[in-house]
Amino acid sequence: MSLKNSLLFVFAAILLVSCDKKRVFDQYKSVGKEWHKDSIASFTYNNQDTTKAYNLFVNLRSNNDFPFNNIFLIVAMEAPGGLTKVDTLEYQMANPDGTLLGDGFSDVKESKLYFKEKYKFKSIGDYKIGIMQALRQTGKVNGVESLAGITEVGFRVEKLD
C-alpha cells in the first residue's frame, strides 16, 4: 500500500470515529479463533449520570466460519454495590440462506445487537458487564464447547437522540 493510500485510510478512519457522537462507551475483546463456552468477555463501564437514559448494545464481529443461524448469549451486569442482573438473549445472526447479517464489506461482519433500550443507570460508579456464549445444538444438553466464527465481543453505551 502506498503512503498516499495509507494516509487516506488513516484520515477516513479518524473521520468515521469522530462522527460517532452517540458513543459514550465502546470496547471490544478478542476471543481468538473460537469462543470457548467458559470464556467471559468482561467490560467495566464507569457511569457518571443517573438522570439520562441510554441504549446498551452487545457488539459481535463474526466471519463465515460461524455455523449457526442464531446465537444465545448470557449477559450479566453488576451494579456498584454488587447487585447483578443476568439476561439470556437470543439474536439472529444469518439469513435463511446462511449469509451473515451485520455491517461490513468483507467476510467479517459486525452485528450491533440491542441489549437494553432507554436504560437508566441507578447508581454512579463502575458497572461490570460479562458476556458469554450459550449455544446448544438441537437435541443436545451440553453447550457448544468452542464456537467458531465469532472473533470479537463488544459492549457499547450510546446517548439517545
Short mmCIF file of N, CA, C and O in Angstrom, two decimals, residues 36-111:
data_model
loop_
_atom_site.label_atom_id
_atom_site.label_comp_id
_atom_site.label_asym_id
_atom_site.label_seq_id
_atom_site.Cartn_x
_atom_site.Cartn_y
_atom_site.Cartn_z
N HIS A 36 -14.72 -20.06 23.48
CA HIS A 36 -14.96 -21.18 24.38
C HIS A 36 -16.16 -20.87 25.28
O HIS A 36 -16.37 -19.72 25.68
N LYS A 37 -16.95 -21.89 25.60
CA LYS A 37 -18.17 -21.68 26.38
C LYS A 37 -17.91 -21.14 27.78
O LYS A 37 -18.80 -20.53 28.38
N ASP A 38 -16.71 -21.32 28.32
CA ASP A 38 -16.39 -20.79 29.65
C ASP A 38 -15.68 -19.44 29.61
O ASP A 38 -15.35 -18.89 30.66
N SER A 39 -15.45 -18.92 28.41
CA SER A 39 -14.75 -17.64 28.26
C SER A 39 -15.75 -16.49 28.38
O SER A 39 -16.73 -16.43 27.64
N ILE A 40 -15.47 -15.58 29.29
CA ILE A 40 -16.35 -14.43 29.52
C ILE A 40 -15.64 -13.16 29.03
O ILE A 40 -14.52 -12.87 29.46
N ALA A 41 -16.30 -12.43 28.14
CA ALA A 41 -15.80 -11.12 27.72
C ALA A 41 -16.25 -10.12 28.78
O ALA A 41 -17.45 -9.93 28.99
N SER A 42 -15.30 -9.52 29.49
CA SER A 42 -15.60 -8.64 30.62
C SER A 42 -15.31 -7.18 30.28
O SER A 42 -14.28 -6.87 29.67
N PHE A 43 -16.20 -6.31 30.73
CA PHE A 43 -16.08 -4.88 30.50
C PHE A 43 -16.43 -4.14 31.78
O PHE A 43 -17.26 -4.61 32.56
N THR A 44 -15.81 -2.98 31.98
CA THR A 44 -16.15 -2.12 33.11
C THR A 44 -16.51 -0.75 32.56
O THR A 44 -15.71 -0.11 31.89
N TYR A 45 -17.74 -0.35 32.82
CA TYR A 45 -18.21 0.97 32.38
C TYR A 45 -18.41 1.83 33.62
O TYR A 45 -19.17 1.48 34.52
N ASN A 46 -17.72 2.98 33.65
CA ASN A 46 -17.84 3.90 34.77
C ASN A 46 -18.94 4.90 34.47
O ASN A 46 -18.75 5.84 33.70
N ASN A 47 -20.10 4.69 35.08
CA ASN A 47 -21.24 5.58 34.87
C ASN A 47 -21.15 6.80 35.77
O ASN A 47 -20.89 6.67 36.96
N GLN A 48 -21.40 7.97 35.19
CA GLN A 48 -21.38 9.21 35.96
C GLN A 48 -22.69 9.98 35.86
O GLN A 48 -22.76 11.13 36.26
N ASP A 49 -23.75 9.33 35.32
CA ASP A 49 -25.02 10.03 35.11
C ASP A 49 -26.20 9.09 35.40
O ASP A 49 -26.33 8.06 34.76
N THR A 50 -27.03 9.49 36.35
CA THR A 50 -28.22 8.69 36.65
C THR A 50 -29.50 9.38 36.18
O THR A 50 -30.60 8.90 36.46
N THR A 51 -29.37 10.48 35.46
CA THR A 51 -30.55 11.24 35.05
C THR A 51 -30.97 10.95 33.61
O THR A 51 -32.14 11.13 33.28
N LYS A 52 -30.06 10.51 32.77
CA LYS A 52 -30.37 10.29 31.35
C LYS A 52 -30.50 8.81 31.05
O LYS A 52 -29.91 7.96 31.72
N ALA A 53 -31.26 8.51 29.99
CA ALA A 53 -31.41 7.14 29.52
C ALA A 53 -30.42 6.89 28.38
O ALA A 53 -30.08 7.80 27.62
N TYR A 54 -29.98 5.65 28.27
CA TYR A 54 -29.01 5.24 27.26
C TYR A 54 -29.47 3.96 26.58
O TYR A 54 -30.24 3.19 27.16
N ASN A 55 -28.97 3.73 25.39
CA ASN A 55 -29.14 2.44 24.74
C ASN A 55 -27.86 1.64 24.94
O ASN A 55 -26.76 2.16 24.76
N LEU A 56 -28.03 0.37 25.32
CA LEU A 56 -26.90 -0.52 25.56
C LEU A 56 -26.90 -1.61 24.49
O LEU A 56 -27.96 -2.16 24.17
N PHE A 57 -25.72 -1.93 23.99
CA PHE A 57 -25.59 -2.91 22.90
C PHE A 57 -24.51 -3.94 23.21
O PHE A 57 -23.51 -3.63 23.86
N VAL A 58 -24.72 -5.13 22.70
CA VAL A 58 -23.68 -6.14 22.59
C VAL A 58 -23.26 -6.12 21.13
O VAL A 58 -24.12 -6.20 20.24
N ASN A 59 -21.98 -5.99 20.88
CA ASN A 59 -21.47 -6.00 19.51
C ASN A 59 -20.68 -7.29 19.28
O ASN A 59 -19.88 -7.68 20.13
N LEU A 60 -20.93 -7.92 18.15
CA LEU A 60 -20.21 -9.13 17.79
C LEU A 60 -19.58 -8.96 16.42
O LEU A 60 -20.23 -8.47 15.50
N ARG A 61 -18.34 -9.36 16.31
CA ARG A 61 -17.68 -9.43 15.00
C ARG A 61 -17.58 -10.91 14.64
O ARG A 61 -17.03 -11.71 15.40
N SER A 62 -18.16 -11.26 13.51
CA SER A 62 -18.22 -12.67 13.09
C SER A 62 -17.71 -12.80 11.67
O SER A 62 -17.63 -11.83 10.93
N ASN A 63 -17.39 -14.05 11.32
CA ASN A 63 -16.95 -14.33 9.94
C ASN A 63 -17.69 -15.55 9.42
O ASN A 63 -18.54 -16.12 10.11
N ASN A 64 -17.37 -15.95 8.21
CA ASN A 64 -18.10 -17.03 7.54
C ASN A 64 -17.92 -18.39 8.20
O ASN A 64 -18.58 -19.35 7.80
N ASP A 65 -17.05 -18.49 9.21
CA ASP A 65 -16.90 -19.76 9.94
C ASP A 65 -18.03 -19.98 10.94
O ASP A 65 -18.15 -21.06 11.50
N PHE A 66 -18.86 -18.94 11.18
CA PHE A 66 -19.96 -19.07 12.13
C PHE A 66 -20.98 -20.05 11.57
O PHE A 66 -21.57 -19.81 10.52
N PRO A 67 -21.23 -21.18 12.27
CA PRO A 67 -22.01 -22.27 11.68
C PRO A 67 -23.52 -22.25 11.97
O PRO A 67 -24.23 -23.16 11.56
N PHE A 68 -24.02 -21.23 12.65
CA PHE A 68 -25.42 -21.24 13.08
C PHE A 68 -26.18 -20.06 12.50
O PHE A 68 -25.61 -19.10 12.00
N ASN A 69 -27.51 -20.13 12.64
CA ASN A 69 -28.38 -19.05 12.20
C ASN A 69 -28.57 -18.01 13.30
O ASN A 69 -28.81 -16.85 13.02
N ASN A 70 -28.47 -18.45 14.55
CA ASN A 70 -28.68 -17.54 15.67
C ASN A 70 -27.61 -17.76 16.73
O ASN A 70 -26.79 -18.66 16.61
N ILE A 71 -27.66 -16.92 17.75
CA ILE A 71 -26.71 -17.08 18.86
C ILE A 71 -27.46 -16.78 20.16
O ILE A 71 -28.37 -15.94 20.19
N PHE A 72 -27.10 -17.52 21.20
CA PHE A 72 -27.61 -17.27 22.54
C PHE A 72 -26.46 -16.73 23.37
O PHE A 72 -25.35 -17.27 23.33
N LEU A 73 -26.74 -15.67 24.12
CA LEU A 73 -25.74 -15.05 24.98
C LEU A 73 -26.28 -14.94 26.39
O LEU A 73 -27.49 -14.74 26.59
N ILE A 74 -25.39 -15.05 27.34
CA ILE A 74 -25.73 -14.74 28.73
C ILE A 74 -24.96 -13.47 29.07
O ILE A 74 -23.74 -13.42 28.95
N VAL A 75 -25.72 -12.44 29.46
CA VAL A 75 -25.12 -11.14 29.78
C VAL A 75 -25.44 -10.82 31.24
O VAL A 75 -26.61 -10.78 31.63
N ALA A 76 -24.38 -10.62 32.02
CA ALA A 76 -24.53 -10.25 33.43
C ALA A 76 -24.04 -8.82 33.60
O ALA A 76 -22.98 -8.47 33.10
N MET A 77 -24.84 -8.01 34.31
CA MET A 77 -24.43 -6.64 34.59
C MET A 77 -24.50 -6.42 36.10
O MET A 77 -25.57 -6.49 36.70
N GLU A 78 -23.31 -6.18 36.67
CA GLU A 78 -23.20 -5.95 38.11
C GLU A 78 -23.10 -4.46 38.38
O GLU A 78 -22.19 -3.78 37.90
N ALA A 79 -24.03 -3.95 39.16
CA ALA A 79 -24.05 -2.53 39.51
C ALA A 79 -23.11 -2.27 40.67
O ALA A 79 -22.74 -3.19 41.40
N PRO A 80 -22.72 -1.00 40.88
CA PRO A 80 -21.95 -0.68 42.07
C PRO A 80 -22.76 -1.12 43.30
O PRO A 80 -23.96 -0.93 43.36
N GLY A 81 -22.11 -1.75 44.23
CA GLY A 81 -22.81 -2.28 45.39
C GLY A 81 -23.08 -3.77 45.28
O GLY A 81 -23.51 -4.40 46.24
N GLY A 82 -22.88 -4.35 44.10
CA GLY A 82 -22.93 -5.79 43.96
C GLY A 82 -24.18 -6.41 43.38
O GLY A 82 -24.20 -7.60 43.10
N LEU A 83 -25.28 -5.66 43.21
CA LEU A 83 -26.49 -6.23 42.63
C LEU A 83 -26.22 -6.62 41.18
O LEU A 83 -25.80 -5.78 40.37
N THR A 84 -26.44 -7.90 40.84
CA THR A 84 -26.17 -8.40 39.49
C THR A 84 -27.46 -8.87 38.86
O THR A 84 -28.22 -9.64 39.45
N LYS A 85 -27.69 -8.41 37.62
CA LYS A 85 -28.84 -8.88 36.84
C LYS A 85 -28.28 -9.67 35.66
O LYS A 85 -27.34 -9.24 35.00
N VAL A 86 -28.89 -10.83 35.41
CA VAL A 86 -28.42 -11.72 34.35
C VAL A 86 -29.55 -11.92 33.34
O VAL A 86 -30.69 -12.21 33.73
N ASP A 87 -29.22 -11.76 32.06
CA ASP A 87 -30.18 -11.97 30.98
C ASP A 87 -29.65 -13.03 30.03
O ASP A 87 -28.46 -13.05 29.73
N THR A 88 -30.55 -13.89 29.55
CA THR A 88 -30.23 -14.81 28.47
C THR A 88 -30.89 -14.25 27.22
O THR A 88 -32.11 -14.01 27.21
N LEU A 89 -30.10 -14.01 26.19
CA LEU A 89 -30.57 -13.33 24.99
C LEU A 89 -30.36 -14.19 23.76
O LEU A 89 -29.39 -14.94 23.68
N GLU A 90 -31.25 -14.04 22.78
CA GLU A 90 -31.10 -14.73 21.50
C GLU A 90 -31.13 -13.69 20.39
O GLU A 90 -31.97 -12.79 20.39
N TYR A 91 -30.20 -13.82 19.45
CA TYR A 91 -30.14 -12.91 18.31
C TYR A 91 -30.00 -13.72 17.02
O TYR A 91 -29.31 -14.74 16.99
N GLN A 92 -30.63 -13.24 15.97
CA GLN A 92 -30.45 -13.84 14.65
C GLN A 92 -29.15 -13.32 14.07
O GLN A 92 -28.89 -12.11 14.09
N MET A 93 -28.32 -14.22 13.56
CA MET A 93 -27.00 -13.85 13.03
C MET A 93 -26.88 -14.04 11.53
O MET A 93 -25.95 -13.53 10.91
N ALA A 94 -27.82 -14.81 10.92
CA ALA A 94 -27.70 -15.10 9.49
C ALA A 94 -29.09 -15.17 8.86
O ALA A 94 -30.09 -15.44 9.53
N ASN A 95 -29.12 -14.91 7.57
CA ASN A 95 -30.33 -15.09 6.78
C ASN A 95 -30.60 -16.59 6.61
O ASN A 95 -29.71 -17.41 6.82
N PRO A 96 -31.81 -16.95 6.18
CA PRO A 96 -32.10 -18.37 5.96
C PRO A 96 -31.15 -19.06 4.98
O PRO A 96 -30.89 -20.26 5.09
N ASP A 97 -30.57 -18.30 4.04
CA ASP A 97 -29.63 -18.90 3.08
C ASP A 97 -28.22 -19.02 3.65
O ASP A 97 -27.31 -19.50 2.98
N GLY A 98 -28.02 -18.59 4.90
CA GLY A 98 -26.72 -18.73 5.55
C GLY A 98 -25.83 -17.51 5.48
O GLY A 98 -24.79 -17.48 6.13
N THR A 99 -26.19 -16.48 4.72
CA THR A 99 -25.35 -15.28 4.66
C THR A 99 -25.47 -14.51 5.98
O THR A 99 -26.56 -14.34 6.51
N LEU A 100 -24.34 -14.08 6.48
CA LEU A 100 -24.30 -13.39 7.76
C LEU A 100 -24.98 -12.03 7.69
O LEU A 100 -24.86 -11.31 6.70
N LEU A 101 -25.67 -11.70 8.75
CA LEU A 101 -26.23 -10.36 8.91
C LEU A 101 -25.14 -9.47 9.52
O LEU A 101 -24.17 -9.96 10.07
N GLY A 102 -25.33 -8.18 9.44
CA GLY A 102 -24.39 -7.25 10.05
C GLY A 102 -23.76 -6.35 9.01
O GLY A 102 -24.00 -6.49 7.81
N ASP A 103 -22.95 -5.42 9.48
CA ASP A 103 -22.29 -4.46 8.61
C ASP A 103 -20.87 -4.91 8.32
O ASP A 103 -20.20 -5.45 9.19
N GLY A 104 -20.43 -4.64 7.11
CA GLY A 104 -19.06 -4.95 6.73
C GLY A 104 -18.98 -5.29 5.26
O GLY A 104 -19.94 -5.79 4.67
N PHE A 105 -17.82 -5.02 4.68
CA PHE A 105 -17.63 -5.23 3.25
C PHE A 105 -16.96 -6.56 2.94
O PHE A 105 -17.04 -7.05 1.84
N SER A 106 -16.28 -7.14 3.89
CA SER A 106 -15.57 -8.39 3.65
C SER A 106 -16.35 -9.54 4.28
O SER A 106 -17.54 -9.40 4.56
N ASP A 107 -15.68 -10.64 4.54
CA ASP A 107 -16.37 -11.76 5.19
C ASP A 107 -16.53 -11.53 6.69
O ASP A 107 -17.22 -12.29 7.36
N VAL A 108 -15.96 -10.46 7.23
CA VAL A 108 -16.14 -10.11 8.65
C VAL A 108 -17.33 -9.14 8.75
O VAL A 108 -17.36 -8.12 8.08
N LYS A 109 -18.29 -9.52 9.57
CA LYS A 109 -19.49 -8.69 9.77
C LYS A 109 -19.56 -8.25 11.22
O LYS A 109 -19.21 -8.99 12.14
N GLU A 110 -20.02 -7.04 11.41
CA GLU A 110 -20.20 -6.50 12.75
C GLU A 110 -21.68 -6.38 13.03
O GLU A 110 -22.41 -5.72 12.29
N SER A 111 -22.14 -7.04 14.09
CA SER A 111 -23.55 -7.01 14.47
C SER A 111 -23.69 -6.18 15.74
O SER A 111 -23.06 -6.46 16.75
#
